[in-house]
PDB file of C-alpha atoms in Angstrom:
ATOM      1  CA  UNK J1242     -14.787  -0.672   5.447  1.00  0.00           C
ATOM      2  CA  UNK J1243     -11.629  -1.835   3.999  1.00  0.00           C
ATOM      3  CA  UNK J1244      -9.395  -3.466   5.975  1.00  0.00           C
ATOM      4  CA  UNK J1245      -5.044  -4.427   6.274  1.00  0.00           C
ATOM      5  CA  UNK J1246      -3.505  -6.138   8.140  1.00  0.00           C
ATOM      6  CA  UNK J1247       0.210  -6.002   8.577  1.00  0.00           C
ATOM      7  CA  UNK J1248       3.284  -7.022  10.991  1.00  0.00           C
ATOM      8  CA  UNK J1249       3.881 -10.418  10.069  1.00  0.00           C
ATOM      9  CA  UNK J1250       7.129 -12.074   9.359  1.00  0.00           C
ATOM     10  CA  UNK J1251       9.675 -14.404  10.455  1.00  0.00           C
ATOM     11  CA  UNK J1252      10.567 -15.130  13.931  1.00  0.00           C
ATOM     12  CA  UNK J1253      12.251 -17.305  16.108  1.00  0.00           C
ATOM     13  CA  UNK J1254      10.333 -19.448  18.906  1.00  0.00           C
ATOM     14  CA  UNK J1255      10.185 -17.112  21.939  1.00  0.00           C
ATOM     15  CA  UNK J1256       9.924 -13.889  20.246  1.00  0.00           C
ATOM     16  CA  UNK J1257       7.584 -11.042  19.571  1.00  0.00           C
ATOM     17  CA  UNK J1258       5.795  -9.976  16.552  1.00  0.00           C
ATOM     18  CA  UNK J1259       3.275  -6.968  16.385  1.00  0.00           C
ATOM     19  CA  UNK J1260       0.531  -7.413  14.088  1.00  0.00           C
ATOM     20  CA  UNK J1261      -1.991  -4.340  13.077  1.00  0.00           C
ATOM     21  CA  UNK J1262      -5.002  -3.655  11.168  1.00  0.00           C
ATOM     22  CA  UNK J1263      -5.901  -0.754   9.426  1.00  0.00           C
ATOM     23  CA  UNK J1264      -8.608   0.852   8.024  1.00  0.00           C
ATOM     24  CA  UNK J1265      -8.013   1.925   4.584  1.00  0.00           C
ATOM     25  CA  UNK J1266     -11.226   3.175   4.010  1.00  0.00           C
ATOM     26  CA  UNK J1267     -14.207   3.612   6.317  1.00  0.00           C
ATOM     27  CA  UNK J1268     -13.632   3.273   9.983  1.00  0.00           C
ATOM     28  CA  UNK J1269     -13.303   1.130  12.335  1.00  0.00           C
ATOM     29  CA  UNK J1270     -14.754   2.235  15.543  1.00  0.00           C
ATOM     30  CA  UNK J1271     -17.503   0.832  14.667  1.00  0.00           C
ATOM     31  CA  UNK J1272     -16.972  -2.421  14.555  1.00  0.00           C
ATOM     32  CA  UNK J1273     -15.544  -5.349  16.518  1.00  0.00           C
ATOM     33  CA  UNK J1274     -12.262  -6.897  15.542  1.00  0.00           C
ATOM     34  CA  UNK J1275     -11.085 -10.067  15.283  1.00  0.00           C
ATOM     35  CA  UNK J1276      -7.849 -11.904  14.156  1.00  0.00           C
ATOM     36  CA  UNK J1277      -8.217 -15.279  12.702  1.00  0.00           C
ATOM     37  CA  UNK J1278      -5.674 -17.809  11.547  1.00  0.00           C
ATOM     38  CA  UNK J1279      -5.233 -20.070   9.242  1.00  0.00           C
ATOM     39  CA  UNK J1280      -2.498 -22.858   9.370  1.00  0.00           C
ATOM     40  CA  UNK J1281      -1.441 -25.035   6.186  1.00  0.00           C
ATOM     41  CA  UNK J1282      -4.009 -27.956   6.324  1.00  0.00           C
ATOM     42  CA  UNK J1283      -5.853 -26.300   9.740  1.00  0.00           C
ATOM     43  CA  UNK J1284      -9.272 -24.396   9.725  1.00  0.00           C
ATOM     44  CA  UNK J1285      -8.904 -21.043  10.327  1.00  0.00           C
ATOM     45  CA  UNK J1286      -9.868 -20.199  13.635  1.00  0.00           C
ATOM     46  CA  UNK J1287     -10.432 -17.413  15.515  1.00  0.00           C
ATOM     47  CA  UNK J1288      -7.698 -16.151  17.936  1.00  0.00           C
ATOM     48  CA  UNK J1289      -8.716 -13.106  19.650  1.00  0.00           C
ATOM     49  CA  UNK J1290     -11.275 -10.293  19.557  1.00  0.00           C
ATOM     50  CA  UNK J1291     -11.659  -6.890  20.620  1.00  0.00           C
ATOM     51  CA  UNK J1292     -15.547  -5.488  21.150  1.00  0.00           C
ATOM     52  CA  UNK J1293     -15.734  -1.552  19.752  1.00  0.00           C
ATOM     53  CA  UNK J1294     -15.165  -0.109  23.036  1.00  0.00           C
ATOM     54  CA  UNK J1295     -12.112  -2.133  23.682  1.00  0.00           C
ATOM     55  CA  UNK J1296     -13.765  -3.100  26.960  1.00  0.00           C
ATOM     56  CA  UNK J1297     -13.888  -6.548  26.486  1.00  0.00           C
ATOM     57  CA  UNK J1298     -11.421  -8.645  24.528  1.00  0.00           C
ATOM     58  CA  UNK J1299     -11.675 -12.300  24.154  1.00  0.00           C
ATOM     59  CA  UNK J1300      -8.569 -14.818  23.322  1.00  0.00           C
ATOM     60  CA  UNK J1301      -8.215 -18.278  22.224  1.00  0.00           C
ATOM     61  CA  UNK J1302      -6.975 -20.926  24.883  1.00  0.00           C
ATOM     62  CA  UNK J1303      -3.858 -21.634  23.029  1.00  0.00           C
ATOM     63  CA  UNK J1304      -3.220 -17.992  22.993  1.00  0.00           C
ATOM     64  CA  UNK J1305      -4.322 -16.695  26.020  1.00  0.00           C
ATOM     65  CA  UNK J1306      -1.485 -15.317  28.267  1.00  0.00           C
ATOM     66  CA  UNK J1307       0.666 -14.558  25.124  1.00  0.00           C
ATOM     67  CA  UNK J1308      -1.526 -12.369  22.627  1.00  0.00           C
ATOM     68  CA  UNK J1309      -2.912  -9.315  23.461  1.00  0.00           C
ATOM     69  CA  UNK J1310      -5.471  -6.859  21.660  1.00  0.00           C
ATOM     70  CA  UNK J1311      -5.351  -3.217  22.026  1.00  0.00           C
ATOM     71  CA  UNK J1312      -7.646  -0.951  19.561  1.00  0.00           C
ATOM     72  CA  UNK J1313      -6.665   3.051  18.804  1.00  0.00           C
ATOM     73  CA  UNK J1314     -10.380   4.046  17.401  1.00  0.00           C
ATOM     74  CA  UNK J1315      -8.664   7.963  16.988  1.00  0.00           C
ATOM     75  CA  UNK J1316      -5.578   6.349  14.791  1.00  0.00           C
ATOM     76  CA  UNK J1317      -8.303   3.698  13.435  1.00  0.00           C
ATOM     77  CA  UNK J1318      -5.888   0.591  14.281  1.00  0.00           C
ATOM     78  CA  UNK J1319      -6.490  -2.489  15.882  1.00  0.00           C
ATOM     79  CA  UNK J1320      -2.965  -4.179  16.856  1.00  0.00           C
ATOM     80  CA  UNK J1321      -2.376  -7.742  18.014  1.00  0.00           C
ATOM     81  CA  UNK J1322       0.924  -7.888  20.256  1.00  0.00           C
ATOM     82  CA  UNK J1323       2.092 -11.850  20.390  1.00  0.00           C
ATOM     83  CA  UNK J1324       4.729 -12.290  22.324  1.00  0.00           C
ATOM     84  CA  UNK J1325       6.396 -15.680  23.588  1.00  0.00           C
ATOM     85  CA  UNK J1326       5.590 -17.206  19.570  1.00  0.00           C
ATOM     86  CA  UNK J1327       5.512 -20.653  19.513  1.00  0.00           C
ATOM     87  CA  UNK J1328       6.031 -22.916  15.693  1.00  0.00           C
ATOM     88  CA  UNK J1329       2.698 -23.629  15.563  1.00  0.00           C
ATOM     89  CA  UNK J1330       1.501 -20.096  15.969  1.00  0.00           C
ATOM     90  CA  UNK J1331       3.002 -20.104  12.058  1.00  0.00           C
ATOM     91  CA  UNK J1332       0.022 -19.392  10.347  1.00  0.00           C
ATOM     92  CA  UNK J1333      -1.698 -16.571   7.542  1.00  0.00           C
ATOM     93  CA  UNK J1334      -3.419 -14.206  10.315  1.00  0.00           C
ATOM     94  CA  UNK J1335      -6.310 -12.116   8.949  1.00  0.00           C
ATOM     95  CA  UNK J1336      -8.238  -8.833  10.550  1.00  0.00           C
ATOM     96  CA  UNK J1337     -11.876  -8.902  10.377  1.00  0.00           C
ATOM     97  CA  UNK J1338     -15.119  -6.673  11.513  1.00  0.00           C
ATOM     98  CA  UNK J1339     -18.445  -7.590  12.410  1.00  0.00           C
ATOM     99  CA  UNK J1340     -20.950  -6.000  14.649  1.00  0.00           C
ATOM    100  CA  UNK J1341     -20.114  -7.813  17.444  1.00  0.00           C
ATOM    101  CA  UNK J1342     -17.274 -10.117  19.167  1.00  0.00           C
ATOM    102  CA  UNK J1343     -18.710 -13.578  16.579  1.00  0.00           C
ATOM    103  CA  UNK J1344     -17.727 -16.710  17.308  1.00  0.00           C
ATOM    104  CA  UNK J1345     -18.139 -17.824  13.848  1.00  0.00           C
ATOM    105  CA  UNK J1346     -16.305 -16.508  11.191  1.00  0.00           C
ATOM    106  CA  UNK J1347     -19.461 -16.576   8.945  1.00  0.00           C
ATOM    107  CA  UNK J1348     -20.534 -13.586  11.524  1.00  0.00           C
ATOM    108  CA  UNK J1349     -17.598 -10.859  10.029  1.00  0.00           C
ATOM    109  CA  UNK J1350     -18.950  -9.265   7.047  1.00  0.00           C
ATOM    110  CA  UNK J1351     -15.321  -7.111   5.999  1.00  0.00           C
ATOM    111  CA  UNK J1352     -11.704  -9.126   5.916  1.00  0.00           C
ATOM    112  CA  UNK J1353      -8.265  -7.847   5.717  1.00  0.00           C
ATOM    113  CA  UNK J1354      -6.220  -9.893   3.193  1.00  0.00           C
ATOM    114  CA  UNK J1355      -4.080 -11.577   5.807  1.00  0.00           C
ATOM    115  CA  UNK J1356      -0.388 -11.384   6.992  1.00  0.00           C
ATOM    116  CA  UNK J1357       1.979 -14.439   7.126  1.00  0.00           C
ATOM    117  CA  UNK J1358       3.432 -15.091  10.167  1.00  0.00           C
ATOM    118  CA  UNK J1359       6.127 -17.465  10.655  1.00  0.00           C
ATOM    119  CA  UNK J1360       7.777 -18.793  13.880  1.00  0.00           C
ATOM    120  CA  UNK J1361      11.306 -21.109  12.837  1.00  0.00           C
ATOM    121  CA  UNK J1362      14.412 -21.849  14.280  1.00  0.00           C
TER     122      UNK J1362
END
């Protein structure tokens, strides 16, 4: 499967971006999705994931209460809604598939080429 990820931009701290990841080919429904992100000088690190049901979604602590996953398997999109952006949210956030909800990003066999997202004043 082929994956894109789009959505990203600029924004100012406190707002709202909508990020979403496509299938350009294959599908995704049967896969799990995860967002990563990678900061300038950071690891990339895993932010949230969404299991192929949609059942079970799983968030990191620094985004937890802001981010949320949602999965469409009929339109074949996986969207990330972050809302409340901080600056250091400003990263290069990339899709990804693997079998199952991985914590390791060693564990996601197909990649979208990532999305900049960047949070200013």
């Amino acid at each position: 499967v082929q994956l894109q990820a789009s959505g990203g931009g600029w924004v100012q701290p406190g707002g709202s971006l909508r990020l979403s990841c496509a299938a350009s080919s294959g599908t995704l429904d049967h896969y799990a999705i995860a967002w990563f992100r990678q900061a300038p000088g950071k690891e990339r690190e895993r932010v949230s994931c969404i299991t192929i049901s949609g059942a079970e979604k799983y968030y990191a602590d620094s985004v937890k209460g802001r981010f949320t996953a949602s999965r469409d398997n009929a339109e074949n999109t996986v969207d990330l809604q972050m809302n409340s952006l901080k600056p250091e949210d400003t990263a290069i956030y990339y899709c990804a598939a693997a079998l199952f909800c991985a914590r390791s990003e060693n564990d996601y066999d197909y990649w979208g080429q990532g999305t900049l997202v960047t949070v200013s004043s």
